[in-house]
Coordinates of C-alpha atoms in Angstrom, one line a residue:
X15 CA 218.3 108.1 138.4
X16 CA 219.5 109.6 141.6
X17 CA 217.8 112.9 140.9
X18 CA 214.5 111.1 140.1
X19 CA 214.8 109.2 143.4
X20 CA 215.4 112.3 145.4
X21 CA 212.5 114.1 143.7
X22 CA 210.1 111.3 144.4
X23 CA 211.3 111.0 148.0
X24 CA 210.5 114.7 148.5
X25 CA 207.1 114.2 147.0
X26 CA 206.5 111.3 149.3
X27 CA 207.3 113.4 152.4
X28 CA 204.8 116.1 151.2
X29 CA 202.2 113.5 150.5
X30 CA 202.6 112.0 154.0
X31 CA 202.0 115.5 155.4
X32 CA 198.8 115.8 153.4
X33 CA 197.6 112.4 154.6
X34 CA 197.7 113.7 158.2
X35 CA 194.2 115.2 157.8
X36 CA 194.0 115.9 161.5
X37 CA 196.7 116.7 164.1
X38 CA 196.8 115.4 167.6
X39 CA 193.2 116.1 168.7
X40 CA 191.4 118.4 171.1
X41 CA 188.2 116.9 172.6
X42 CA 185.2 118.5 170.8
X43 CA 183.0 117.8 173.9
X44 CA 185.2 119.3 176.6
X45 CA 183.2 120.5 179.6
X46 CA 179.8 119.4 178.5
X47 CA 179.3 117.1 181.5
X48 CA 177.6 114.3 179.5
X49 CA 180.2 111.5 179.6
X50 CA 183.0 112.3 182.1
X51 CA 184.8 109.0 181.6
X52 CA 186.6 106.5 183.8
X53 CA 187.2 107.4 187.5
X54 CA 190.8 106.3 188.0
X55 CA 193.0 109.4 188.2
X56 CA 195.8 109.6 185.6
X57 CA 194.4 106.6 183.7
X58 CA 192.4 106.1 180.5
X59 CA 190.6 102.9 179.2
X60 CA 190.3 102.4 175.4
X61 CA 188.7 99.7 173.3
X62 CA 190.6 97.2 171.4
X63 CA 189.4 94.3 169.2
X64 CA 192.1 91.7 169.8
X65 CA 195.1 91.2 172.1
X66 CA 196.2 87.6 171.6
X67 CA 199.7 88.3 170.3
X68 CA 202.2 90.6 172.0
X69 CA 205.4 89.3 170.4
X70 CA 206.2 92.0 167.9
X71 CA 207.8 89.5 165.5
X72 CA 204.5 87.7 165.2
X73 CA 202.0 90.6 165.3
X74 CA 199.6 91.3 162.4
X75 CA 196.4 92.9 163.9
X76 CA 196.0 96.7 164.1
X77 CA 195.1 97.0 167.8
X78 CA 198.0 94.7 168.8
X79 CA 200.4 96.8 166.7
X80 CA 198.9 99.9 168.4
X81 CA 199.5 98.4 171.8
X82 CA 203.2 97.7 170.8
X83 CA 203.5 101.4 169.7
X84 CA 203.0 102.3 173.4
X85 CA 205.4 99.7 174.8
X86 CA 208.3 99.6 172.4
X87 CA 210.4 102.1 170.5
X88 CA 211.4 101.5 166.9
X89 CA 214.2 103.4 165.3
X90 CA 211.8 106.2 164.3
X91 CA 208.1 106.9 164.8
X92 CA 205.3 109.0 163.4
X93 CA 204.5 112.2 165.3
X94 CA 200.9 112.4 166.6
X95 CA 200.9 116.1 165.7
X96 CA 201.6 116.0 162.0
X97 CA 202.2 112.3 161.1
X98 CA 205.8 113.0 160.1
X99 CA 208.8 110.8 160.8
X100 CA 210.6 111.8 164.1
X101 CA 213.3 110.1 166.1
X102 CA 212.5 107.3 168.6
X103 CA 215.2 104.9 169.5
X104 CA 217.4 106.7 166.9
X105 CA 218.3 110.3 167.6
X106 CA 219.7 110.8 164.1
X107 CA 220.2 109.0 160.8
X108 CA 221.6 109.5 157.3
X109 CA 221.5 107.7 154.0
X110 CA 224.1 107.3 151.3
X111 CA 223.8 109.3 148.0
X112 CA 222.3 106.3 146.2
X113 CA 219.8 105.6 149.0
X114 CA 221.1 102.0 149.6
X115 CA 222.9 102.5 152.9
X116 CA 221.4 104.0 156.0
X117 CA 223.2 104.7 159.3
X118 CA 221.3 105.2 162.5
X119 CA 222.7 106.7 165.7
X120 CA 220.8 105.4 168.8
X121 CA 220.0 107.6 171.8
X122 CA 222.5 106.9 174.6
X123 CA 221.0 105.8 177.9
X124 CA 217.8 104.1 176.6
X125 CA 216.8 101.3 179.0
X126 CA 215.0 98.0 179.0
X127 CA 212.5 97.6 181.8
X128 CA 210.5 94.6 183.1
X129 CA 206.8 94.3 184.0
X130 CA 207.6 96.0 187.3
X131 CA 209.3 99.0 185.7
X132 CA 212.7 97.8 186.9
X133 CA 215.7 98.5 184.6
X134 CA 217.1 95.3 183.2
X135 CA 219.6 96.5 180.6
X136 CA 220.6 99.1 177.9
X137 CA 219.0 99.3 174.5
X138 CA 221.7 98.9 171.9
X139 CA 222.0 98.5 168.1
X140 CA 222.5 94.7 168.7
X141 CA 218.8 94.5 169.9
X142 CA 217.6 95.6 166.5
X143 CA 220.0 93.1 164.7
X144 CA 218.6 90.3 166.9
X145 CA 214.9 91.3 166.4
X146 CA 215.3 91.5 162.6
X147 CA 217.1 88.2 162.6
X148 CA 214.1 86.7 164.3
X149 CA 211.8 88.2 161.7
X150 CA 213.9 86.3 159.2
X151 CA 213.8 83.1 161.2
X152 CA 211.5 80.7 159.3
X153 CA 210.7 78.9 162.6
X154 CA 208.8 82.0 163.7
X155 CA 206.6 82.0 160.6
X156 CA 206.4 85.8 160.9
X157 CA 203.6 87.1 158.7
X158 CA 205.5 90.4 158.3
X159 CA 208.9 88.8 157.6
X160 CA 209.0 90.7 154.3
X161 CA 209.7 93.9 156.3
X162 CA 213.1 92.5 157.1
X163 CA 213.5 91.0 153.6
X164 CA 214.3 94.5 152.2
X165 CA 217.9 94.3 153.5
X166 CA 220.7 93.1 151.2
X167 CA 220.7 89.3 150.9
X168 CA 217.8 89.0 153.3
X169 CA 215.3 87.3 151.0
X170 CA 218.0 85.0 149.7
X171 CA 218.9 84.1 153.3
X172 CA 215.2 83.5 154.2
X173 CA 214.8 81.2 151.1
X174 CA 217.9 79.2 152.1
X175 CA 216.9 79.0 155.7
X176 CA 213.4 77.9 154.7
X177 CA 214.8 75.0 152.6
X178 CA 213.6 76.4 149.2
X179 CA 214.8 74.0 146.5
X180 CA 217.9 75.3 144.7
X181 CA 218.3 78.3 147.0
X182 CA 222.1 79.2 147.3
X183 CA 223.6 79.1 150.7
X184 CA 223.4 82.5 152.4
X185 CA 224.3 83.0 156.1
X186 CA 222.9 85.6 158.5
X187 CA 226.1 87.5 158.7
X188 CA 225.7 88.3 155.0
X189 CA 222.4 90.0 155.5
X190 CA 222.5 93.8 155.3
X191 CA 222.2 95.0 158.9
X192 CA 224.9 95.2 161.5
X193 CA 225.8 96.8 164.8
X194 CA 229.0 98.8 164.3
X195 CA 229.0 99.5 168.0
X196 CA 226.4 99.7 170.8
X197 CA 224.9 103.0 169.4
X198 CA 225.5 102.6 165.6
X199 CA 223.3 100.5 163.3
X200 CA 224.1 100.3 159.6
X201 CA 221.6 99.0 157.1
X202 CA 222.2 98.0 153.5
X203 CA 219.2 97.6 151.2
X204 CA 218.7 95.2 148.3
X205 CA 217.0 97.9 146.3
X206 CA 216.4 101.6 146.7
X207 CA 213.4 102.0 149.0
X208 CA 212.2 105.6 149.1
X209 CA 209.9 104.8 152.0
X210 CA 212.5 103.0 154.1
X211 CA 211.9 105.1 157.2
X212 CA 208.3 104.1 157.0
X213 CA 209.4 100.6 157.2
X214 CA 211.6 101.0 160.3
X215 CA 208.9 102.9 162.2
X216 CA 206.6 99.8 161.9
X217 CA 206.1 98.0 165.2
X218 CA 207.3 94.6 163.9
X219 CA 210.7 96.2 163.5
X220 CA 210.9 96.8 167.3
X221 CA 214.1 95.7 169.1
X222 CA 214.3 92.6 171.3
X223 CA 216.8 92.1 174.1
X224 CA 218.5 88.8 173.2
X225 CA 219.7 87.7 176.7
X226 CA 216.2 88.0 178.1
X227 CA 214.6 86.3 175.0
X228 CA 217.0 83.4 175.3
X229 CA 216.4 83.1 179.0
X230 CA 212.6 82.9 178.8
X231 CA 212.7 80.9 175.5
X232 CA 211.4 81.7 172.1
X233 CA 208.0 79.9 172.5
X234 CA 207.4 81.5 175.9
X235 CA 208.6 85.0 175.0
X236 CA 205.8 87.7 175.2
X237 CA 203.1 85.3 176.4
X238 CA 202.6 87.3 179.6
X239 CA 203.8 90.7 181.1
X240 CA 206.7 89.0 182.9
X241 CA 208.0 87.3 179.8
X242 CA 208.5 90.6 178.0
X243 CA 210.8 93.6 178.3
X244 CA 209.8 97.1 177.3
X245 CA 211.7 100.2 176.0
X246 CA 208.8 102.4 175.1
X247 CA 206.7 105.0 177.0
X248 CA 204.7 102.3 178.9
X249 CA 205.2 98.8 180.2
X250 CA 202.6 96.0 180.7
X251 CA 201.7 95.0 184.2
X252 CA 198.6 92.8 183.6
X253 CA 197.2 90.8 180.7
X254 CA 194.0 88.9 180.9
X255 CA 194.0 87.0 177.5
X256 CA 191.1 88.1 175.3
X257 CA 189.9 90.5 177.9
X258 CA 192.2 93.4 179.1
X259 CA 195.8 94.7 179.1
X260 CA 197.0 97.2 181.6
X261 CA 200.1 99.4 181.0
X262 CA 201.8 101.8 183.3
X263 CA 204.0 104.8 182.5
X264 CA 207.7 103.9 182.1
X265 CA 209.7 106.5 184.1
X266 CA 212.9 105.3 182.4
X267 CA 211.7 106.2 178.9
X268 CA 213.7 108.9 177.2
X269 CA 210.7 111.3 176.8
X270 CA 208.8 110.3 180.0
X271 CA 208.8 114.0 181.2
X272 CA 206.2 114.7 178.4
X273 CA 203.9 111.8 179.2
X274 CA 201.0 112.9 181.4
X275 CA 199.2 109.5 181.7
X276 CA 200.0 107.1 184.5
X277 CA 198.2 104.2 183.0
X278 CA 196.3 102.9 179.9
X279 CA 193.9 100.0 180.0
X280 CA 193.1 98.2 176.7
X281 CA 189.7 96.5 176.9
X282 CA 188.3 94.0 174.4
X283 CA 184.6 94.3 173.4
X284 CA 182.8 92.1 170.9
X285 CA 179.3 93.5 171.4
X286 CA 178.5 97.0 170.1
X287 CA 175.8 97.7 172.6
X288 CA 177.9 96.4 175.5
X289 CA 180.7 98.8 174.8
X290 CA 178.3 101.8 174.3
X291 CA 176.8 100.9 177.7
X292 CA 180.3 100.8 179.1
X293 CA 181.1 104.2 177.7
X294 CA 178.0 105.7 179.0
X295 CA 178.6 104.1 182.4
X296 CA 182.2 105.5 182.7
X297 CA 184.0 102.2 182.2
X298 CA 185.8 103.1 179.0
X299 CA 187.0 106.4 177.5
X300 CA 187.4 105.6 173.8
X301 CA 185.3 103.3 171.6
X302 CA 184.5 102.9 168.0
X303 CA 180.8 103.3 167.3
X304 CA 178.2 102.3 164.8
X305 CA 176.3 104.7 162.5
X306 CA 173.2 104.3 164.8
X307 CA 175.2 105.2 167.8
X308 CA 176.7 108.2 166.1
X309 CA 173.2 109.5 165.2
X310 CA 172.1 108.9 168.9
X311 CA 175.1 110.9 170.2
X312 CA 174.7 113.7 167.7
X313 CA 171.0 114.0 168.7
X314 CA 172.2 114.4 172.3
X315 CA 174.5 117.2 171.3
X316 CA 177.6 115.1 171.9
X317 CA 180.0 115.2 168.9
X318 CA 181.6 111.9 167.7
X319 CA 184.9 112.0 165.8
X320 CA 185.9 110.2 162.6
X321 CA 188.9 109.4 160.5
X322 CA 189.9 107.4 157.5
X323 CA 192.8 105.1 158.3
X324 CA 193.1 103.6 154.8
X325 CA 191.5 100.3 155.7
X326 CA 190.1 98.3 152.9
X327 CA 187.8 95.3 153.8
X328 CA 187.3 92.2 151.7
X329 CA 186.6 88.5 151.7
X330 CA 189.6 86.2 151.8
X331 CA 188.9 83.3 149.5
X332 CA 190.7 80.0 149.9
X333 CA 191.9 79.5 146.4
X334 CA 194.5 76.9 147.3
X335 CA 192.3 74.0 148.3
X336 CA 190.8 72.7 145.0
X337 CA 188.5 70.4 146.8
X338 CA 186.5 73.5 148.0
X339 CA 183.9 75.0 145.7
X340 CA 185.2 78.5 146.5
X341 CA 188.5 77.6 144.6
X342 CA 186.5 78.1 141.4
X343 CA 187.2 81.6 140.1
X344 CA 183.9 82.0 138.3
X345 CA 182.1 81.2 141.6
X346 CA 184.1 84.0 143.3
X347 CA 183.2 86.4 140.5
X348 CA 179.6 85.4 140.8
X349 CA 179.7 86.2 144.5
X350 CA 181.4 89.5 143.9
X351 CA 178.7 90.7 141.5
X352 CA 175.9 89.3 143.6
X353 CA 176.9 91.3 146.7
X354 CA 175.3 94.7 147.1
X355 CA 178.0 96.7 148.8
X356 CA 176.0 99.8 149.3
X357 CA 173.2 97.8 151.0
X358 CA 175.8 96.1 153.2
X359 CA 177.1 99.5 154.4
X360 CA 173.6 101.0 154.9
X361 CA 172.4 97.9 156.8
X362 CA 175.4 97.1 158.9
X363 CA 177.5 100.1 159.4
X364 CA 175.2 103.0 158.7
X365 CA 178.0 105.5 158.3
X366 CA 180.2 107.1 155.6
X367 CA 182.1 103.9 154.6
X368 CA 182.3 103.5 150.8
X369 CA 181.8 100.5 148.5
X370 CA 185.3 99.6 147.4
X371 CA 186.0 100.6 143.7
X372 CA 189.5 99.0 144.0
X373 CA 191.4 97.2 146.6
X374 CA 194.0 99.8 147.8
X375 CA 192.8 102.8 149.8
X376 CA 194.7 105.6 151.5
X377 CA 197.7 105.7 149.1
X378 CA 198.7 108.7 147.1
X379 CA 199.0 108.6 143.3
X380 CA 201.8 109.9 141.2
X381 CA 199.7 112.2 139.0
X382 CA 196.4 111.7 140.8
X383 CA 195.4 112.5 144.3
X384 CA 195.0 108.8 145.1
X385 CA 196.4 105.6 143.6
X386 CA 192.8 104.3 143.3
X387 CA 192.0 107.1 140.9
X388 CA 194.9 106.0 138.7
X389 CA 193.5 102.4 138.7
X390 CA 190.0 103.6 137.7
X391 CA 191.4 105.9 135.0
X392 CA 193.4 103.0 133.5
X393 CA 190.3 100.9 133.6
X394 CA 188.5 103.3 131.2
X395 CA 186.9 105.2 134.1
X396 CA 185.2 102.1 135.4
X397 CA 185.5 100.8 139.0
X398 CA 186.7 97.3 139.4
X399 CA 183.9 96.3 141.8
X400 CA 180.2 97.3 141.6
X401 CA 178.4 99.5 144.1
X402 CA 175.2 97.4 143.9
X403 CA 174.4 93.9 142.9
X404 CA 174.7 93.2 139.2
X405 CA 172.4 90.2 139.1
X406 CA 172.9 89.5 135.3
X407 CA 176.6 89.3 135.6
X408 CA 176.4 87.3 138.8
X409 CA 174.2 84.7 137.2
X410 CA 176.4 84.6 134.1
X411 CA 179.4 83.7 136.1
X412 CA 177.4 81.4 138.4
X413 CA 176.3 79.4 135.4
X414 CA 179.9 78.9 134.3
X415 CA 180.9 77.9 137.8
X416 CA 178.1 75.3 138.1
X417 CA 179.1 73.8 134.8
X418 CA 182.8 73.6 135.8
X419 CA 182.0 72.2 139.2
X420 CA 179.4 69.8 137.9
X421 CA 176.9 70.9 140.5
X422 CA 173.5 72.6 140.9
X423 CA 172.9 75.7 142.9
X424 CA 171.6 73.8 145.9
X425 CA 174.8 71.6 146.0
X426 CA 177.2 74.5 146.3
X427 CA 179.0 74.3 149.6
X428 CA 180.3 77.5 151.1
X429 CA 180.9 78.5 154.7
X430 CA 181.6 82.1 155.9
X431 CA 184.1 81.8 158.8
X432 CA 183.2 84.6 161.1
X433 CA 185.2 86.2 163.9
X434 CA 183.0 87.0 166.9
X435 CA 181.3 90.3 167.4
X436 CA 177.7 91.5 166.9
X437 CA 178.5 93.9 164.0
X438 CA 180.8 91.4 162.3
X439 CA 178.2 88.6 162.6
X440 CA 175.5 90.9 161.1
X441 CA 177.9 91.8 158.3
X442 CA 178.3 88.1 157.3
X443 CA 174.6 87.4 157.8
X444 CA 173.7 90.2 155.3
X445 CA 176.2 88.7 152.7
X446 CA 174.7 85.3 153.4
X447 CA 171.2 86.6 152.6
X448 CA 172.3 88.4 149.5
X449 CA 173.9 85.2 148.0
X450 CA 170.7 83.3 148.8
X451 CA 168.5 86.0 147.1
X452 CA 170.6 86.4 144.0
X453 CA 172.2 83.0 143.4
X454 CA 170.2 80.6 145.5
X455 CA 173.3 79.6 147.5
X456 CA 172.6 78.4 151.0
X457 CA 175.9 79.5 152.6
X458 CA 176.6 78.6 156.2
X459 CA 178.1 80.7 159.0
X460 CA 180.7 79.5 161.5
X461 CA 181.4 81.9 164.4
X462 CA 184.7 81.7 166.1
X463 CA 186.8 83.8 168.5
X464 CA 189.3 86.1 166.8
X465 CA 192.1 83.9 168.0
X466 CA 190.5 80.8 166.6
X467 CA 189.7 82.5 163.3
X468 CA 193.2 83.8 163.0
X469 CA 194.6 80.3 163.4
X470 CA 192.2 78.8 160.9
X471 CA 192.9 81.6 158.4
X472 CA 196.6 81.2 158.7
X473 CA 196.3 77.4 158.2
X474 CA 194.1 78.0 155.1
X475 CA 191.3 76.1 156.7
X476 CA 188.2 78.1 155.6
X477 CA 186.1 79.0 152.5
X478 CA 185.5 82.7 152.9
X479 CA 186.6 85.0 155.7
X480 CA 185.9 88.7 156.1
X481 CA 189.1 90.6 156.9
X482 CA 190.7 94.0 156.3
X483 CA 194.0 95.6 155.6
X484 CA 195.3 99.1 156.4
X485 CA 198.5 100.7 154.8
X486 CA 201.7 100.5 156.8
X487 CA 203.3 103.2 154.6
X488 CA 202.3 105.5 151.8
X489 CA 203.0 103.4 148.7
X490 CA 200.9 100.9 146.7
X491 CA 203.5 98.2 147.7
X492 CA 202.1 98.2 151.2
X493 CA 198.8 96.8 149.9
X494 CA 199.7 94.9 146.8
X495 CA 202.7 92.8 147.8
X496 CA 200.3 91.0 150.1
X497 CA 199.2 88.7 147.4
X498 CA 202.6 87.5 146.2
X499 CA 203.2 83.8 146.6
X500 CA 205.6 84.0 149.6
X501 CA 204.1 86.9 151.5
X502 CA 203.4 85.9 155.1
X503 CA 200.1 87.8 155.1
X504 CA 198.8 86.0 152.0
X505 CA 196.3 83.7 153.6
X506 CA 194.4 82.8 150.4
X507 CA 197.0 80.4 148.9
X508 CA 197.0 82.6 145.8
X509 CA 200.1 82.0 143.7
X510 CA 200.5 83.8 140.3
X511 CA 203.8 84.0 138.5
X512 CA 202.5 87.0 136.6
X513 CA 201.5 88.8 139.7
X514 CA 204.9 88.0 141.4
X515 CA 206.7 89.3 138.4
X516 CA 204.8 92.6 138.5
X517 CA 205.8 93.2 142.1
X518 CA 209.4 92.2 141.5
X519 CA 209.6 94.7 138.6
X520 CA 208.0 97.4 140.8
X521 CA 210.8 96.9 143.4
X522 CA 213.5 98.0 141.0
X523 CA 211.6 100.4 138.7
X524 CA 212.8 104.0 139.3
X525 CA 210.5 105.8 136.9
X526 CA 207.5 106.5 139.2
X527 CA 204.9 106.7 136.5
X528 CA 206.0 103.3 135.0
X529 CA 206.2 101.9 138.5
X530 CA 202.6 103.0 139.2
X531 CA 201.4 101.3 136.0
X532 CA 202.9 98.0 137.3
X533 CA 200.8 98.4 140.4
X534 CA 197.7 99.2 138.3
X535 CA 198.2 95.9 136.5
X536 CA 198.4 94.2 139.9
X537 CA 195.0 95.7 140.9
X538 CA 193.5 94.4 137.6
X539 CA 195.0 91.0 138.1
X540 CA 193.4 90.8 141.6
X541 CA 190.0 91.6 140.0
X542 CA 190.6 88.9 137.3
X543 CA 191.9 86.1 139.6
X544 CA 190.0 87.3 142.7
X545 CA 191.9 85.7 145.6
X546 CA 190.0 88.4 147.6
X547 CA 186.6 90.0 147.0
X548 CA 186.9 93.7 148.0
X549 CA 183.8 95.0 149.8
X550 CA 184.2 98.4 151.4
X551 CA 186.5 101.1 152.5
X552 CA 186.1 101.9 156.1
X553 CA 185.3 105.3 157.6
X554 CA 185.8 105.0 161.3
X555 CA 183.5 106.8 163.8
X556 CA 184.6 106.9 167.4
X557 CA 183.9 108.8 170.6
X558 CA 186.0 109.9 173.5
X559 CA 185.0 110.8 177.0
X560 CA 185.4 114.3 178.4
X561 CA 188.3 113.0 180.5
X562 CA 190.6 113.0 177.5
X563 CA 191.3 116.7 176.9
X564 CA 193.8 116.6 174.0
X565 CA 197.0 115.1 172.6
X566 CA 195.5 111.7 171.5
X567 CA 195.7 110.9 167.7
X568 CA 194.0 108.6 165.2
X569 CA 195.8 109.0 161.9
X570 CA 196.7 107.1 158.8
X571 CA 199.5 104.6 159.7
X572 CA 198.9 105.0 163.4
X573 CA 195.4 104.0 164.2
X574 CA 195.7 104.6 168.0
X575 CA 198.3 106.9 169.6
X576 CA 197.5 107.8 173.2
X577 CA 201.1 108.4 174.4
X578 CA 200.8 112.2 174.8
X579 CA 197.1 112.3 175.9
X580 CA 196.4 115.1 178.4
X581 CA 193.5 114.7 180.8
X582 CA 190.9 117.3 181.8
X583 CA 191.5 119.2 185.0

């Protein structure tokens, strides 16, 4: 068993290296003189889609996690050069022969600073113990609590603390993480986790300084720059909610000598034309762009960049509320077959995004290049979701749904909950029209701010909601444990004993081929029960101003890493 574990761990390391399809980048447009960028010396401004949560315990959105990457140091991090694990707060680590116990040695002299850059205290192992305890505190309703549930007795503690009926008493001191001293952290795992270092590099596993947290109060913590502390390369000085965050270089950071930037501004845009105008006007240095904008820039001789971050996009379906029409599985299947994924991409995104053949993207397979290929092979070579509308199957499932619901087509009540943004609104409008054309459904659209939509999604107060997910580490578990009954990111209300059992078996299975087959069955069960309707795999096009010379990175598992960006002379 041990040899099999070690062999697979080595394979994982190599696969992570392959996934880093581009190293820290060099600007392809350096010196052209077309778009010189923002005017503030030593500073860059980059686009972000949301910035409503800065408490790492409660984060879920990619750009918020990216912001945290620049303000906090986890135990380890991914290098922007080759996407490999390197030390961050920890300068060294080792695991036991069986892979169940990990010991981390922290860097001496790491400091906590406030929003003025003033040193407040030392970073110690106790800060990680406290932060992870807060992840496991049911009062925080952390959507990523499962990242801390991998430690010995952690899930049992969470169940007991949550008041789960019949859960045996487990106290926090029985959970498998402890500070042996200020600079030594020992972690005991419930099961062997070959990708454990990928877990502890994730931003929700960032440390928190307990004395400060207690002083400002749990509810107030991280609601403003002055109610946070920082141990990473930058600290936050300003935060205009749903508008802009400003970070300044942290001179007390352990690797500050290699940080060339003085400041980063994160600016929220919801209109694709507005942000392109801002880029062209020198108000922002990095933005994601549409296919039309890519073509325009290419025609000018200005080269956009692109990367695949592993993001799969889908429709959440509220399957929990049986009073809603969308809770009917045959209606969801009818919608899936009615949607023309290729037309959606060509109409809305106009880029290289792909119709999703399976849910998971960006994950390596055991005997195939990708896990998705293994799923398709196990399905007789057939994709799980069609490229184009299959009207015959859509109408077949729709007829079953109408019979079960006791309704006619014009009585079907479905609303797309839409988070604001011109492209996102068009995306939902196209789906709305496709359902009208194929099934005769008059679906409604309800446009909300991202913050409002997040709250409604989390409360399961919606019918359909377009969302997406990117992998946090290179294993199918990062995608597929989402849909277990108790996962904090399962916002569909889906609960399947069969699905939960497959995931639990995968957690302890050491034969990697057999383990992958369990995940394949999970993908098939998603397609059968359809708590989500996979739509497309995102290829991301973006553009940077000529001000950014090199050192920035956009890679799988780290969507935005600007820490070591160097500016043009």
